[in-house]
Amino acid sequence: MDCLVTKLKGTVTSDFLKFGEVRFALRNKSTGVSKMTIYVNATTRLTIIGSGNFTDSAGSANTGNIKDLVYGVNTVYFSSDVTLISCNNKYALTGLGDLTAPFITGSTTLAGSLSDYDFITNLKELNFTSQGISGDIAVLKNVKSMTALITQYASGINGDISALSKHTALQYAYMQYSGVSGDLASLMNMTSLGQLDVSGTKISGDISSLANTNIGGALGLDMLSSIFGDLSKLTKTRYISNIEGNSAFTWTAKGARTNILFCNNIKITSGADQFLIDMANCNFSPVSSSEIYKTISIRANITAASNSAITTLQNKGVTVIVTPLT
Amino acid sequence: MKLTKKFQIVYKEGKMIRPLTEMPEGSISYVGKGVQGAEFDSLEEAQAFVSDNNLIYEQVKDENAL
């Protein structure tokens, strides 16, 4: 079959993204060296575009503007005047930061838009703690193999957590004090989820949505006033905090719970006596040695029915603070 | 030990488990075994106790640091 080929004269002068490329926009915030923690599963090259250079941990050496990454974790240092780093293989990226290390630390913060991070589909861990990047978390909708999502204190990151509803591999979700919103029900199928902190966000919903999760440590709900429901549906969580919040919970029965649920400013509108009785029959297994994690601080109306339970808890080393509801 | 006054201090090894503020009316602290407590009717008395015993309160910010 014949076809017509039309060739236009001219050249492309814009610096378009190449196939598989992602660019990390950066913003300087102080003097000194900057550090990137990045994981890959295949050969990948980083190239500094524009000013700046890669360096050593002391910031004293100039090692050029190209850095080849090796399989696994890479710690990359660069000068504080770097504003753009190109990565030639975003499909090889498995970690932008990790559970303990944010993606970028030191004199630089991540800037630009979260939308630039679309289709990094093999990503397992993302740690954008306190980063200056902004945008809708929905861009991570297709990154379903993710096990750790950390957007804490990144106030520019927003969007509805419903975009994460199919991220059933997620084990750690620390989104506190970021701009995310939505309903806890979006997390209901996350059976691997072991740690969750959504303090200071715009998240609301029924706590029983988390019944099938695996949150065995701390659950952070500080500053939230629109969480509600039966706390006893959480059978593994050992610490829950609602500091400066006014969310209202109920309690029905101990169920499968074996460990004490330590509380920080938890409002229980019904079943508070039963809660204390049930806690007295649970094991003392705080998530931390700090005394605050060995305290049950509730806002509730209790009766003499829980007197014996309180004594039992005190003997276990638990401090119980009860503020009556008005 | 049971604390019922306006200013209730629960502490262990120099650290208070909550900041020194006036407790809402009717609040009771049932102090756990091995933990210490003190209570006062006035803020001045409570502050003096905190100062004399070098007590500090460290805010818990990141549960995920556990």
CSV table of C-alpha atoms in Angstrom, one decimal:
chain,number,residue,atom,x,y,z
A,1,MET,CA,0.0,0.0,0.0
A,2,ASP,CA,1.3,3.4,-0.9
A,3,CYS,CA,1.4,6.0,1.8
A,4,LEU,CA,2.2,9.7,1.9
A,5,VAL,CA,5.2,10.7,4.0
A,6,THR,CA,5.3,14.3,5.0
A,7,LYS,CA,8.6,15.7,6.3
A,8,LEU,CA,8.6,19.1,7.9
A,9,LYS,CA,11.7,21.2,8.1
A,10,GLY,CA,12.9,22.4,11.4
A,11,THR,CA,14.4,21.1,14.6
A,12,VAL,CA,13.2,20.6,18.2
A,13,THR,CA,14.9,23.0,20.5
A,14,SER,CA,13.0,22.3,23.7
A,15,ASP,CA,14.6,19.9,26.2
A,16,PHE,CA,11.8,17.3,26.2
A,17,LEU,CA,11.8,14.3,28.6
A,18,LYS,CA,13.2,11.2,27.0
A,19,PHE,CA,11.4,7.8,27.3
A,20,GLY,CA,11.8,6.5,30.9
A,21,GLU,CA,13.3,9.7,32.2
A,22,VAL,CA,12.3,11.5,35.4
A,23,ARG,CA,13.7,14.7,36.6
A,24,PHE,CA,14.0,15.7,40.3
A,25,ALA,CA,13.5,19.4,40.8
A,26,LEU,CA,15.4,20.7,43.8
A,27,ARG,CA,15.4,23.9,45.8
A,28,ASN,CA,18.2,25.1,48.0
A,29,LYS,CA,17.4,25.9,51.6
A,30,SER,CA,20.7,26.2,53.3
A,31,THR,CA,24.5,26.0,52.8
A,32,GLY,CA,26.4,22.7,52.9
A,33,VAL,CA,26.1,19.4,51.1
A,34,SER,CA,22.9,17.7,50.0
A,35,LYS,CA,22.2,14.0,50.2
A,36,MET,CA,20.0,11.7,48.2
A,37,THR,CA,19.0,8.1,49.2
A,38,ILE,CA,17.9,6.2,46.1
A,39,TYR,CA,17.3,2.5,45.3
A,40,VAL,CA,17.4,1.0,41.9
A,41,ASN,CA,17.1,-2.6,40.5
A,42,ALA,CA,19.0,-2.0,37.2
A,43,THR,CA,21.6,0.2,35.7
A,44,THR,CA,20.6,3.8,36.1
A,45,ARG,CA,22.3,7.1,35.5
A,46,LEU,CA,21.8,10.4,37.2
A,47,THR,CA,22.8,13.6,35.4
A,48,ILE,CA,22.9,17.0,36.9
A,49,ILE,CA,21.3,19.6,34.5
A,50,GLY,CA,22.5,23.1,35.0
A,51,SER,CA,24.5,24.3,37.9
A,52,GLY,CA,26.2,22.2,40.6
A,53,ASN,CA,28.0,18.9,40.8
A,54,PHE,CA,28.1,15.6,42.6
A,55,THR,CA,30.5,15.5,45.6
A,56,ASP,CA,31.5,13.5,48.6
A,57,SER,CA,29.9,13.4,52.1
A,58,ALA,CA,32.1,16.3,53.2
A,59,GLY,CA,31.2,18.3,50.1
A,60,SER,CA,34.8,18.9,49.3
A,61,ALA,CA,35.3,17.0,46.1
A,62,ASN,CA,33.9,17.7,42.6
A,63,THR,CA,33.0,14.3,41.1
A,64,GLY,CA,31.3,15.7,38.0
A,65,ASN,CA,27.8,15.9,36.9
A,66,ILE,CA,27.2,12.2,36.1
A,67,LYS,CA,26.6,9.5,38.7
A,68,ASP,CA,25.9,5.8,37.8
A,69,LEU,CA,23.8,4.0,40.3
A,70,VAL,CA,24.4,0.5,41.4
A,71,TYR,CA,21.8,-2.2,42.2
A,72,GLY,CA,20.3,-1.6,45.6
A,73,VAL,CA,20.8,1.4,47.8
A,74,ASN,CA,22.8,4.4,46.7
A,75,THR,CA,23.8,7.4,48.8
A,76,VAL,CA,24.5,10.3,46.5
A,77,TYR,CA,25.9,13.6,47.6
A,78,PHE,CA,25.6,16.8,45.6
A,79,SER,CA,26.3,20.5,46.0
A,80,SER,CA,23.7,22.8,47.3
A,81,ASP,CA,23.4,24.8,44.0
A,82,VAL,CA,21.9,21.8,42.1
A,83,THR,CA,18.4,22.5,41.0
A,84,LEU,CA,17.7,19.7,38.6
A,85,ILE,CA,18.8,16.0,38.4
A,86,SER,CA,17.8,13.8,35.5
A,87,CYS,CA,17.3,10.0,36.1
A,88,ASN,CA,17.4,8.1,32.8
A,89,ASN,CA,15.4,5.0,34.0
A,90,LYS,CA,12.5,5.7,36.2
A,91,TYR,CA,11.3,2.1,35.8
A,92,ALA,CA,14.4,0.9,37.7
A,93,LEU,CA,13.6,3.1,40.7
A,94,THR,CA,12.5,1.0,43.7
A,95,GLY,CA,13.1,3.5,46.5
A,96,LEU,CA,13.1,7.3,46.8
A,97,GLY,CA,14.4,7.3,50.3
A,98,ASP,CA,13.5,4.5,52.6
A,99,LEU,CA,11.8,3.9,56.0
A,100,THR,CA,14.4,5.9,57.9
A,101,ALA,CA,16.0,8.2,55.3
A,102,PRO,CA,14.1,10.8,53.4
A,103,PHE,CA,14.8,11.0,49.7
A,104,ILE,CA,16.6,14.3,50.0
A,105,THR,CA,18.3,15.7,53.1
A,106,GLY,CA,20.8,18.3,53.9
A,107,SER,CA,20.9,21.7,52.2
A,108,THR,CA,18.3,20.9,49.6
A,109,THR,CA,14.7,20.0,49.5
A,110,LEU,CA,12.7,18.3,46.7
A,111,ALA,CA,10.7,20.9,44.8
A,112,GLY,CA,8.4,20.9,41.7
A,113,SER,CA,5.3,18.8,41.2
A,114,LEU,CA,4.4,15.3,42.3
A,115,SER,CA,2.9,14.9,38.9
A,116,ASP,CA,6.5,14.5,37.6
A,117,TYR,CA,6.7,11.2,39.4
A,118,ASP,CA,4.0,9.4,37.3
A,119,PHE,CA,4.6,5.8,36.3
A,120,ILE,CA,7.5,5.0,38.6
A,121,THR,CA,5.7,1.7,38.8
A,122,ASN,CA,8.3,-0.4,40.6
A,123,LEU,CA,8.6,1.9,43.5
A,124,LYS,CA,8.5,0.1,46.9
A,125,GLU,CA,9.4,2.9,49.3
A,126,LEU,CA,8.9,6.6,49.0
A,127,ASN,CA,10.0,8.9,51.8
A,128,PHE,CA,9.2,12.6,51.1
A,129,THR,CA,9.4,13.7,54.8
A,130,SER,CA,9.4,17.5,55.0
A,131,GLN,CA,10.0,17.9,51.3
A,132,GLY,CA,9.0,21.0,49.4
A,133,ILE,CA,7.3,19.1,46.6
A,134,SER,CA,3.6,19.7,46.0
A,135,GLY,CA,0.8,17.9,44.2
A,136,ASP,CA,-1.9,15.3,44.3
A,137,ILE,CA,-1.2,11.9,45.8
A,138,ALA,CA,-3.3,10.4,43.0
A,139,VAL,CA,-0.2,10.3,40.9
A,140,LEU,CA,0.8,7.3,42.9
A,141,LYS,CA,-2.3,5.4,42.0
A,142,ASN,CA,-0.6,3.0,39.7
A,143,VAL,CA,2.3,2.3,42.1
A,144,LYS,CA,0.6,-0.6,43.7
A,145,SER,CA,3.6,-2.5,44.9
A,146,MET,CA,4.6,0.2,47.3
A,147,THR,CA,5.3,-1.0,50.9
A,148,ALA,CA,6.2,2.4,52.5
A,149,LEU,CA,4.6,5.7,51.8
A,150,ILE,CA,5.9,8.6,53.9
A,151,THR,CA,4.7,12.1,53.2
A,152,GLN,CA,4.9,13.4,56.7
A,153,TYR,CA,5.3,17.1,57.2
A,154,ALA,CA,5.2,17.6,53.4
A,155,SER,CA,2.4,20.1,53.5
A,156,GLY,CA,2.3,20.6,49.7
A,157,ILE,CA,1.3,17.0,49.1
A,158,ASN,CA,-2.5,16.7,49.0
A,159,GLY,CA,-5.3,14.7,47.4
A,160,ASP,CA,-7.7,12.0,48.4
A,161,ILE,CA,-6.3,8.8,49.9
A,162,SER,CA,-8.9,6.9,47.9
A,163,ALA,CA,-6.2,6.9,45.2
A,164,LEU,CA,-4.3,4.4,47.5
A,165,SER,CA,-7.2,2.0,48.0
A,166,LYS,CA,-5.7,-0.8,45.9
A,167,HIS,CA,-2.2,-0.5,47.5
A,168,THR,CA,-2.7,-3.7,49.5
A,169,ALA,CA,1.1,-4.2,49.9
A,170,LEU,CA,1.4,-1.0,51.9
A,171,GLN,CA,2.9,-1.7,55.4
A,172,TYR,CA,3.9,1.8,56.5
A,173,ALA,CA,1.8,4.9,55.9
A,174,TYR,CA,3.1,8.0,57.6
A,175,MET,CA,1.2,10.9,56.2
A,176,GLN,CA,0.9,13.1,59.2
A,177,TYR,CA,0.8,16.9,58.7
A,178,SER,CA,0.7,16.6,55.0
A,179,GLY,CA,-2.4,17.9,53.1
A,180,VAL,CA,-4.1,14.6,52.3
A,181,SER,CA,-7.7,14.1,52.8
A,182,GLY,CA,-10.4,11.4,52.5
A,183,ASP,CA,-12.1,8.5,54.3
A,184,LEU,CA,-10.4,5.8,56.4
A,185,ALA,CA,-12.5,3.4,54.4
A,186,SER,CA,-10.0,3.7,51.6
A,187,LEU,CA,-7.6,1.8,53.7
A,188,MET,CA,-9.9,-1.1,54.6
A,189,ASN,CA,-8.3,-3.6,52.3
A,190,MET,CA,-4.7,-2.9,53.4
A,191,THR,CA,-4.2,-6.1,55.3
A,192,SER,CA,-0.4,-5.6,55.5
A,193,LEU,CA,-0.7,-2.1,56.9
A,194,GLY,CA,1.2,-2.2,60.2
A,195,GLN,CA,1.8,1.5,61.0
A,196,LEU,CA,-0.4,4.4,60.3
A,197,ASP,CA,-0.2,8.1,61.2
A,198,VAL,CA,-2.6,10.5,59.7
A,199,SER,CA,-2.3,13.2,62.4
A,200,GLY,CA,-3.0,16.7,61.3
A,201,THR,CA,-4.5,15.7,58.0
A,202,LYS,CA,-8.1,16.1,56.7
A,203,ILE,CA,-8.9,12.4,57.0
A,204,SER,CA,-12.1,11.3,58.6
A,205,GLY,CA,-14.2,8.2,58.9
A,206,ASP,CA,-15.0,5.1,60.9
A,207,ILE,CA,-12.1,3.5,62.8
A,208,SER,CA,-13.6,0.1,62.2
A,209,SER,CA,-12.5,0.5,58.6
A,210,LEU,CA,-9.1,-0.4,59.9
A,211,ALA,CA,-10.3,-3.7,61.4
A,212,ASN,CA,-8.6,-5.8,58.8
A,213,THR,CA,-5.3,-4.0,58.8
A,214,ASN,CA,-2.3,-5.2,60.8
A,215,ILE,CA,-1.7,-2.1,62.8
A,216,GLY,CA,0.1,-3.5,65.8
A,217,GLY,CA,2.0,-0.5,67.0
A,218,ALA,CA,1.0,3.1,67.1
A,219,LEU,CA,-2.0,4.8,65.4
A,220,GLY,CA,-1.6,8.5,65.1
A,221,LEU,CA,-4.8,10.5,64.9
A,222,ASP,CA,-3.7,13.7,66.6
A,223,MET,CA,-5.7,16.9,65.8
A,224,LEU,CA,-8.4,14.9,64.1
A,225,SER,CA,-12.0,15.4,65.2
A,226,SER,CA,-13.9,13.5,62.5
A,227,ILE,CA,-12.8,9.9,63.3
A,228,PHE,CA,-15.5,7.8,65.0
A,229,GLY,CA,-16.6,4.3,65.6
A,230,ASP,CA,-16.0,1.2,67.8
A,231,LEU,CA,-12.4,1.1,69.0
A,232,SER,CA,-12.7,-2.5,69.9
A,233,LYS,CA,-12.7,-3.4,66.3
A,234,LEU,CA,-8.9,-2.7,66.3
A,235,THR,CA,-7.6,-5.8,68.0
A,236,LYS,CA,-3.8,-5.4,67.5
A,237,THR,CA,-3.1,-1.7,67.9
A,238,ARG,CA,-1.2,-0.9,71.2
A,239,TYR,CA,-1.2,2.9,71.2
A,240,ILE,CA,-3.6,5.4,69.8
A,241,SER,CA,-3.3,9.1,70.1
A,242,ASN,CA,-5.8,11.9,69.5
A,243,ILE,CA,-3.9,14.9,71.0
A,244,GLU,CA,-5.7,18.2,70.4
A,245,GLY,CA,-8.4,16.2,68.6
A,246,ASN,CA,-12.0,15.6,69.5
A,247,SER,CA,-12.8,12.4,67.7
A,248,ALA,CA,-15.4,10.3,69.6
A,249,PHE,CA,-15.2,6.5,69.9
A,250,THR,CA,-17.1,3.7,71.5
A,251,TRP,CA,-16.1,0.4,73.0
A,252,THR,CA,-18.0,-2.9,73.0
A,253,ALA,CA,-15.9,-5.9,73.8
A,254,LYS,CA,-12.3,-7.2,74.2
A,255,GLY,CA,-12.7,-9.7,71.3
A,256,ALA,CA,-9.4,-11.1,70.1
A,257,ARG,CA,-7.3,-8.4,71.7
A,258,THR,CA,-4.5,-9.6,73.8
A,259,ASN,CA,-2.4,-6.5,74.6
A,260,ILE,CA,-3.4,-3.3,76.4
A,261,LEU,CA,-4.4,-0.4,74.1
A,262,PHE,CA,-2.6,2.6,75.6
A,263,CYS,CA,-4.4,5.9,74.8
A,264,ASN,CA,-3.5,9.5,74.6
A,265,ASN,CA,-6.5,11.8,74.9
A,266,ILE,CA,-9.1,9.3,73.6
A,267,LYS,CA,-12.7,10.2,73.9
A,268,ILE,CA,-14.9,7.2,74.7
A,269,THR,CA,-18.6,8.1,74.6
A,270,SER,CA,-19.9,4.7,75.6
A,271,GLY,CA,-18.4,1.5,77.0
A,272,ALA,CA,-15.6,3.2,79.0
A,273,ASP,CA,-16.1,0.9,82.0
A,274,GLN,CA,-15.9,-2.2,79.8
A,275,PHE,CA,-12.9,-0.8,78.1
A,276,LEU,CA,-11.0,-0.5,81.4
A,277,ILE,CA,-12.2,-3.9,82.5
A,278,ASP,CA,-11.0,-5.4,79.2
A,279,MET,CA,-7.7,-3.6,79.4
A,280,ALA,CA,-7.1,-5.0,82.9
A,281,ASN,CA,-7.4,-8.4,81.3
A,282,CYS,CA,-4.8,-7.7,78.6
A,283,ASN,CA,-1.1,-8.0,78.6
A,284,PHE,CA,1.3,-5.2,79.3
A,285,SER,CA,3.2,-4.7,76.1
A,286,PRO,CA,3.8,-1.0,75.3
A,287,VAL,CA,5.3,0.0,72.0
A,288,SER,CA,8.0,2.1,73.7
A,289,SER,CA,9.7,2.3,77.1
A,290,SER,CA,8.6,6.0,77.4
A,291,GLU,CA,6.1,6.4,80.1
A,292,ILE,CA,3.6,8.1,77.9
A,293,TYR,CA,3.2,4.8,76.0
A,294,LYS,CA,2.3,3.1,79.3
A,295,THR,CA,-0.6,5.5,80.0
A,296,ILE,CA,-4.3,5.2,79.3
A,297,SER,CA,-5.6,8.8,79.1
A,298,ILE,CA,-9.2,8.9,78.2
A,299,ARG,CA,-12.1,11.3,78.2
A,300,ALA,CA,-15.0,9.4,79.4
A,301,ASN,CA,-17.6,8.9,82.1
A,302,ILE,CA,-16.8,5.9,84.2
A,303,THR,CA,-18.5,4.3,87.2
A,304,ALA,CA,-17.5,2.2,90.2
A,305,ALA,CA,-17.8,-0.8,87.9
A,306,SER,CA,-14.3,-0.1,86.7
A,307,ASN,CA,-12.6,0.5,90.1
A,308,SER,CA,-11.2,-2.9,90.3
A,309,ALA,CA,-9.9,-2.8,86.8
A,310,ILE,CA,-8.1,0.5,87.4
A,311,THR,CA,-6.4,-1.0,90.4
A,312,THR,CA,-5.3,-4.0,88.4
A,313,LEU,CA,-3.9,-1.7,85.6
A,314,GLN,CA,-2.1,0.4,88.2
A,315,ASN,CA,-0.4,-2.7,89.6
A,316,LYS,CA,0.7,-3.5,86.0
A,317,GLY,CA,2.5,-0.2,85.9
A,318,VAL,CA,-0.2,1.6,83.9
A,319,THR,CA,-1.2,5.1,84.7
A,320,VAL,CA,-4.9,5.8,84.0
A,321,ILE,CA,-6.0,9.3,83.5
A,322,VAL,CA,-9.8,9.9,83.3
A,323,THR,CA,-11.3,13.2,82.4
A,324,PRO,CA,-15.1,13.2,82.6
A,325,LEU,CA,-17.1,14.2,79.6
A,326,THR,CA,-19.2,17.3,80.1
B,1,MET,CA,-2.0,6.7,94.2
B,2,LYS,CA,-4.9,8.8,93.0
B,3,LEU,CA,-4.6,12.5,92.1
B,4,THR,CA,-7.6,14.7,92.0
B,5,LYS,CA,-6.4,18.3,92.4
B,6,LYS,CA,-6.3,21.0,89.7
B,7,PHE,CA,-2.6,20.4,88.9
B,8,GLN,CA,-1.6,16.8,88.7
B,9,ILE,CA,2.0,15.8,87.9
B,10,VAL,CA,2.8,12.3,86.9
B,11,TYR,CA,6.4,11.6,86.3
B,12,LYS,CA,9.1,9.0,86.2
B,13,GLU,CA,12.9,9.5,86.1
B,14,GLY,CA,12.6,13.2,85.7
B,15,LYS,CA,10.1,13.2,82.8
B,16,MET,CA,6.5,14.2,83.1
B,17,ILE,CA,4.0,12.2,81.0
B,18,ARG,CA,2.0,15.3,80.2
B,19,PRO,CA,2.7,19.0,80.2
B,20,LEU,CA,1.9,21.0,83.3
B,21,THR,CA,-1.6,22.5,82.7
B,22,GLU,CA,-4.7,22.8,84.7
B,23,MET,CA,-6.7,19.6,84.5
B,24,PRO,CA,-10.3,19.8,83.5
B,25,GLU,CA,-12.7,19.6,86.4
B,26,GLY,CA,-13.2,16.1,87.7
B,27,SER,CA,-10.1,14.7,86.2
B,28,ILE,CA,-8.4,11.9,88.1
B,29,SER,CA,-5.0,10.4,87.6
B,30,TYR,CA,-4.6,6.9,88.9
B,31,VAL,CA,-0.8,6.6,89.0
B,32,GLY,CA,0.7,3.3,88.0
B,33,LYS,CA,3.0,1.2,90.1
B,34,GLY,CA,6.6,2.5,89.8
B,35,VAL,CA,5.5,5.9,88.6
B,36,GLN,CA,5.5,9.0,90.8
B,37,GLY,CA,2.8,11.6,91.3
B,38,ALA,CA,2.2,15.0,93.0
B,39,GLU,CA,-0.8,17.3,93.1
B,40,PHE,CA,-1.4,21.0,93.8
B,41,ASP,CA,-4.2,23.5,94.0
B,42,SER,CA,-2.2,26.3,92.4
B,43,LEU,CA,0.0,26.7,89.4
B,44,GLU,CA,2.7,28.4,91.4
B,45,GLU,CA,3.1,25.5,93.7
B,46,ALA,CA,3.1,23.0,90.8
B,47,GLN,CA,5.7,25.0,88.9
B,48,ALA,CA,7.9,25.2,92.0
B,49,PHE,CA,7.7,21.4,92.4
B,50,VAL,CA,8.6,20.9,88.7
B,51,SER,CA,11.5,23.3,89.1
B,52,ASP,CA,12.8,21.8,92.4
B,53,ASN,CA,12.7,18.3,90.9
B,54,ASN,CA,14.1,19.3,87.5
B,55,LEU,CA,11.2,17.7,85.7
B,56,ILE,CA,10.8,18.1,82.0
B,57,TYR,CA,8.1,17.2,79.5
B,58,GLU,CA,9.1,16.0,76.1
B,59,GLN,CA,6.3,16.2,73.6
B,60,VAL,CA,5.7,13.0,71.6
B,61,LYS,CA,5.7,14.1,67.9
B,62,ASP,CA,6.4,11.1,65.9
B,63,GLU,CA,4.8,7.8,66.8
B,64,ASN,CA,6.5,6.3,63.8
B,65,ALA,CA,9.8,6.9,65.4
B,66,LEU,CA,9.1,3.9,67.5
